[in-house]
Amino acid sequence: MKSVDVAILGVSGTLGQEYVKLLSRHPFFRIRSVTGYTTVGKTLREVLEEDVPESIGDLEIQPTQPKKVDADIVFSPLPNDVARKTEEEFAEAGFTVVTDASPHRMDPDIPLIIPEVNPEQLSLLESQRK
């Protein structure tokens, strides 16, 4: 399968750093763009608290604007107060936006996907296989 180019908005925040960890190890995603507000112009290696994979350490943090992003999918761990406007701008620019924020959670045309809705149900999987 061809890898999908992704961007992470607000990369220097706690959730942004988690996205870096998860997506940098994923076989189908390739981190191509990262954005920030106060860290623009710095590299991931300069900003992140933990080890950064060599392949993305030199990525320069761009302003959080659609025209500065080169990706197919945008992952947004932005806080709610910033997410509403910013995510709308990215969606209007044609990006697929995956978000943790709540402002659009109940919009009828926004799919709500939560793989871990009922984590307690995972314990039943083993017994169902028997």
Coordinates of N, CA and C in Angstrom, one line a residue:
M1 N 0.8 -1.2 0.0 CA 0.0 0.0 0.0 C 0.9 1.2 0.0
K2 N 0.5 2.2 -0.8 CA 1.2 3.5 -0.8 C 1.0 4.3 0.5
S3 N 2.1 4.9 1.0 CA 1.9 5.6 2.2 C 1.1 6.9 2.0
V4 N 0.5 7.3 3.0 CA -0.3 8.5 3.0 C 0.4 9.7 3.7
D5 N 0.6 10.8 3.0 CA 1.2 12.0 3.6 C 0.3 12.6 4.6
V6 N 0.8 12.9 5.8 CA 0.0 13.5 6.9 C 0.7 14.7 7.4
A7 N -0.1 15.6 8.0 CA 0.4 16.7 8.8 C -0.1 16.7 10.2
I8 N 0.7 17.2 11.1 CA 0.2 17.3 12.5 C 0.2 18.8 12.9
L9 N -1.0 19.3 13.2 CA -1.1 20.7 13.7 C -0.8 20.8 15.2
G10 N -0.2 21.9 15.6 CA 0.1 22.1 17.0 C 1.1 21.0 17.5
V11 N 2.1 20.7 16.8 CA 3.0 19.6 17.0 C 3.7 19.7 18.3
S12 N 4.0 20.9 18.9 CA 4.8 21.0 20.1 C 4.0 20.7 21.4
G13 N 2.6 20.7 21.3 CA 1.8 20.4 22.4 C 1.9 18.9 22.8
T14 N 1.4 18.6 24.0 CA 1.5 17.2 24.5 C 0.8 16.2 23.5
L15 N -0.4 16.5 23.1 CA -1.0 15.6 22.1 C -0.3 15.6 20.8
G16 N 0.2 16.7 20.3 CA 1.0 16.7 19.1 C 2.2 15.8 19.2
Q17 N 2.8 15.8 20.3 CA 4.0 14.9 20.5 C 3.6 13.5 20.4
E18 N 2.4 13.2 21.0 CA 1.9 11.8 21.0 C 1.6 11.4 19.5
Y19 N 1.1 12.3 18.7 CA 0.8 12.0 17.3 C 2.1 11.7 16.6
V20 N 3.2 12.4 16.9 CA 4.5 12.2 16.3 C 4.9 10.8 16.6
K21 N 4.8 10.4 17.9 CA 5.3 9.0 18.3 C 4.5 8.0 17.5
L22 N 3.2 8.1 17.5 CA 2.3 7.1 16.9 C 2.4 7.1 15.3
L23 N 2.4 8.2 14.7 CA 2.4 8.2 13.3 C 3.8 8.0 12.7
S24 N 4.8 8.3 13.4 CA 6.2 8.0 12.8 C 6.5 6.6 12.8
R25 N 5.8 5.8 13.5 CA 5.9 4.3 13.5 C 4.9 3.6 12.7
H26 N 4.0 4.3 12.2 CA 2.9 3.6 11.4 C 3.3 3.3 10.0
P27 N 3.1 2.1 9.5 CA 3.5 1.7 8.2 C 2.9 2.4 7.0
F28 N 1.7 3.0 7.2 CA 0.9 3.6 6.1 C 1.0 5.1 6.1
F29 N 1.5 5.7 7.2 CA 1.5 7.2 7.2 C 2.9 7.7 7.2
R30 N 3.1 8.8 6.5 CA 4.4 9.5 6.4 C 4.2 11.0 6.9
I31 N 4.8 11.4 7.9 CA 4.7 12.8 8.4 C 5.5 13.7 7.4
R32 N 4.7 14.5 6.8 CA 5.3 15.4 5.8 C 5.3 16.9 6.2
S33 N 4.4 17.3 7.1 CA 4.3 18.7 7.5 C 3.9 18.7 9.0
V34 N 4.5 19.7 9.7 CA 4.1 19.9 11.1 C 3.9 21.4 11.3
T35 N 3.0 21.8 12.1 CA 2.7 23.2 12.3 C 2.7 23.5 13.8
G36 N 2.8 24.8 14.0 CA 2.8 25.3 15.4 C 2.4 26.8 15.4
Y37 N 2.5 27.4 16.6 CA 2.3 28.8 16.7 C 3.5 29.5 17.3
T38 N 4.0 29.1 18.4 CA 5.1 29.7 19.0 C 6.5 29.1 18.6
T39 N 6.4 28.0 17.9 CA 7.6 27.3 17.5 C 8.0 27.3 16.0
V40 N 7.3 28.2 15.3 CA 7.5 28.3 13.9 C 8.9 28.6 13.6
G41 N 9.5 27.8 12.6 CA 10.8 28.0 12.1 C 11.8 27.1 12.8
K42 N 11.4 26.5 13.9 CA 12.3 25.5 14.6 C 12.1 24.1 13.9
T43 N 13.0 23.2 14.2 CA 12.8 21.9 13.7 C 12.2 21.0 14.8
L44 N 11.7 19.9 14.4 CA 11.1 18.9 15.4 C 12.2 18.6 16.5
R45 N 13.4 18.3 16.0 CA 14.4 17.9 16.9 C 14.7 19.0 18.0
E46 N 14.6 20.3 17.6 CA 14.8 21.4 18.6 C 13.7 21.5 19.6
V47 N 12.5 21.1 19.2 CA 11.3 21.4 20.0 C 10.8 20.2 20.9
L48 N 10.8 19.0 20.3 CA 10.2 17.9 21.0 C 11.0 17.5 22.2
E49 N 10.3 17.0 23.2 CA 10.9 16.6 24.5 C 11.6 15.2 24.4
E50 N 11.1 14.4 23.5 CA 11.6 13.0 23.5 C 12.4 12.9 22.2
D51 N 13.0 11.7 22.0 CA 13.8 11.4 20.8 C 12.9 11.5 19.6
V52 N 13.4 12.1 18.6 CA 12.6 12.3 17.3 C 13.2 11.3 16.3
P53 N 12.4 10.6 15.6 CA 13.0 9.7 14.5 C 13.8 10.5 13.5
E54 N 15.0 10.0 13.1 CA 15.9 10.6 12.2 C 15.2 11.1 11.0
S55 N 14.3 10.4 10.5 CA 13.6 10.7 9.2 C 12.8 12.0 9.2
I56 N 12.4 12.4 10.4 CA 11.6 13.7 10.5 C 12.2 14.7 11.4
G57 N 13.3 14.5 12.0 CA 13.9 15.4 12.9 C 14.2 16.8 12.4
D58 N 14.5 16.9 11.1 CA 14.8 18.1 10.4 C 13.6 18.9 9.8
L59 N 12.4 18.3 10.0 CA 11.2 19.0 9.5 C 11.0 20.3 10.2
E60 N 10.8 21.4 9.5 CA 10.7 22.7 10.0 C 9.2 22.9 10.4
I61 N 9.0 23.4 11.5 CA 7.6 23.7 12.0 C 7.1 25.0 11.2
Q62 N 6.0 24.8 10.6 CA 5.4 25.8 9.7 C 4.2 26.5 10.5
P63 N 3.8 27.7 10.0 CA 2.6 28.3 10.6 C 1.4 27.4 10.4
T64 N 0.4 27.5 11.3 CA -0.8 26.6 11.2 C -1.7 27.3 10.2
Q65 N -1.4 27.1 8.9 CA -2.2 27.7 7.8 C -2.2 26.6 6.7
P66 N -3.4 26.4 6.1 CA -3.5 25.4 5.0 C -2.5 25.6 3.9
K67 N -2.2 26.8 3.5 CA -1.2 27.0 2.4 C 0.2 26.6 2.7
K68 N 0.5 26.4 4.0 CA 1.8 26.0 4.4 C 2.0 24.5 4.6
V69 N 0.9 23.7 4.4 CA 0.9 22.3 4.6 C 0.8 21.5 3.4
D70 N 1.7 20.4 3.3 CA 1.7 19.5 2.2 C 1.4 18.1 2.7
A71 N 0.1 17.7 2.6 CA -0.3 16.5 3.2 C -1.7 16.1 2.6
D72 N -2.0 14.8 2.7 CA -3.4 14.3 2.3 C -4.3 14.4 3.5
I73 N -3.8 14.1 4.7 CA -4.7 14.1 5.9 C -4.0 15.0 6.9
V74 N -4.8 15.7 7.7 CA -4.3 16.6 8.8 C -4.8 16.0 10.1
F75 N -3.9 15.8 11.0 CA -4.3 15.4 12.4 C -4.2 16.6 13.2
S76 N -5.3 16.8 14.0 CA -5.4 18.1 14.7 C -5.6 17.8 16.2
P77 N -4.6 17.9 17.0 CA -4.8 17.8 18.5 C -4.9 19.2 19.1
L78 N -5.4 20.2 18.4 CA -5.5 21.6 18.8 C -6.5 21.7 19.9
P79 N -6.3 22.6 20.9 CA -7.4 22.8 21.9 C -8.7 23.3 21.3
N80 N -9.8 23.1 22.0 CA -11.1 23.4 21.5 C -11.2 24.9 21.0
D81 N -10.7 25.8 21.8 CA -10.9 27.2 21.4 C -10.2 27.6 20.1
V82 N -9.2 26.9 19.7 CA -8.5 27.1 18.5 C -8.9 26.2 17.4
A83 N -9.3 25.0 17.7 CA -9.7 24.0 16.8 C -10.8 24.4 15.8
R84 N -11.9 24.9 16.4 CA -13.1 25.2 15.5 C -12.7 26.0 14.3
K85 N -12.1 27.1 14.4 CA -11.8 28.0 13.2 C -10.7 27.3 12.4
T86 N -9.7 26.9 13.0 CA -8.5 26.3 12.3 C -8.9 25.1 11.5
E87 N -9.6 24.2 12.1 CA -10.0 22.9 11.4 C -11.0 23.2 10.2
E88 N -11.9 24.2 10.4 CA -12.7 24.6 9.3 C -11.9 25.1 8.2
E89 N -10.9 25.9 8.4 CA -10.1 26.4 7.4 C -9.4 25.3 6.6
F90 N -8.9 24.3 7.3 CA -8.2 23.2 6.6 C -9.2 22.4 5.8
A91 N -10.4 22.1 6.4 CA -11.4 21.4 5.7 C -11.9 22.1 4.4
E92 N -12.1 23.4 4.5 CA -12.5 24.2 3.4 C -11.4 24.2 2.3
A93 N -10.1 24.1 2.7 CA -9.0 24.0 1.7 C -8.9 22.6 1.1
G94 N -9.7 21.7 1.5 CA -9.7 20.4 0.8 C -9.0 19.3 1.6
F95 N -8.6 19.6 2.8 CA -7.9 18.5 3.6 C -8.9 17.7 4.4
T96 N -8.6 16.4 4.5 CA -9.3 15.5 5.4 C -8.7 15.8 6.8
V97 N -9.6 16.2 7.8 CA -9.1 16.6 9.1 C -9.6 15.5 10.1
V98 N -8.6 15.0 10.9 CA -8.9 14.1 12.0 C -8.6 14.8 13.2
T99 N -9.6 14.9 14.1 CA -9.5 15.8 15.3 C -9.8 15.1 16.6
D100 N -9.2 15.6 17.7 CA -9.6 15.2 19.0 C -10.5 16.2 19.7
A101 N -10.7 17.3 19.0 CA -11.5 18.5 19.6 C -13.0 18.2 19.5
S102 N -13.8 18.9 20.3 CA -15.2 18.7 20.4 C -16.1 19.7 19.6
P103 N -15.6 20.8 19.1 CA -16.5 21.8 18.5 C -17.4 21.2 17.4
H104 N -17.0 20.3 16.6 CA -17.8 19.8 15.5 C -18.4 18.4 15.8
R105 N -18.2 17.9 17.0 CA -18.6 16.5 17.4 C -20.0 16.2 17.0
M106 N -20.9 17.1 17.2 CA -22.3 16.8 16.9 C -22.8 17.3 15.6
D107 N -22.0 17.8 14.8 CA -22.4 18.2 13.4 C -22.9 17.0 12.6
P108 N -24.0 17.1 12.0 CA -24.6 16.0 11.3 C -23.7 15.5 10.1
D109 N -22.9 16.3 9.5 CA -22.1 15.8 8.4 C -20.6 15.5 8.8
I110 N -20.4 15.4 10.1 CA -19.0 15.1 10.5 C -19.1 13.7 11.2
P111 N -18.4 12.7 10.6 CA -18.4 11.4 11.3 C -17.7 11.4 12.6
L112 N -18.3 10.7 13.6 CA -17.7 10.6 14.9 C -17.1 9.1 15.0
I113 N -15.8 9.0 15.0 CA -15.2 7.7 15.0 C -14.3 7.6 16.3
I114 N -14.7 6.7 17.2 CA -14.0 6.5 18.4 C -13.8 5.0 18.6
P115 N -12.6 4.5 18.3 CA -12.3 3.0 18.3 C -12.4 2.5 19.8
E116 N -12.2 3.3 20.7 CA -12.2 2.8 22.1 C -13.4 3.3 22.9
V117 N -14.5 3.3 22.3 CA -15.8 3.8 23.0 C -16.1 2.9 24.2
N118 N -16.0 1.6 24.0 CA -16.3 0.7 25.1 C -15.1 -0.2 25.4
P119 N -14.0 0.3 26.0 CA -12.8 -0.5 26.2 C -13.0 -1.8 27.0
E120 N -14.0 -1.7 27.9 CA -14.3 -2.9 28.7 C -14.7 -4.1 27.9
Q121 N -15.2 -3.9 26.7 CA -15.7 -4.9 25.8 C -14.5 -5.7 25.2
L122 N -13.3 -5.1 25.2 CA -12.2 -5.8 24.7 C -11.9 -7.1 25.4
S123 N -12.2 -7.1 26.7 CA -11.9 -8.3 27.5 C -12.8 -9.5 27.0
L124 N -13.9 -9.2 26.4 CA -14.8 -10.3 25.9 C -14.3 -11.0 24.6
L125 N -13.4 -10.4 23.9 CA -12.9 -10.9 22.7 C -12.3 -12.3 22.8
E126 N -11.5 -12.5 23.8 CA -10.9 -13.8 24.0 C -11.9 -14.9 24.3
S127 N -12.9 -14.6 25.1 CA -13.9 -15.6 25.4 C -14.8 -15.9 24.2
Q128 N -15.0 -14.9 23.3 CA -15.8 -15.1 22.1 C -15.1 -16.0 21.1
R129 N -13.8 -16.1 21.2 CA -13.1 -16.9 20.2 C -13.2 -18.4 20.6
K130 N -13.6 -18.7 21.8 CA -13.6 -20.1 22.2 C -14.9 -20.8 21.8

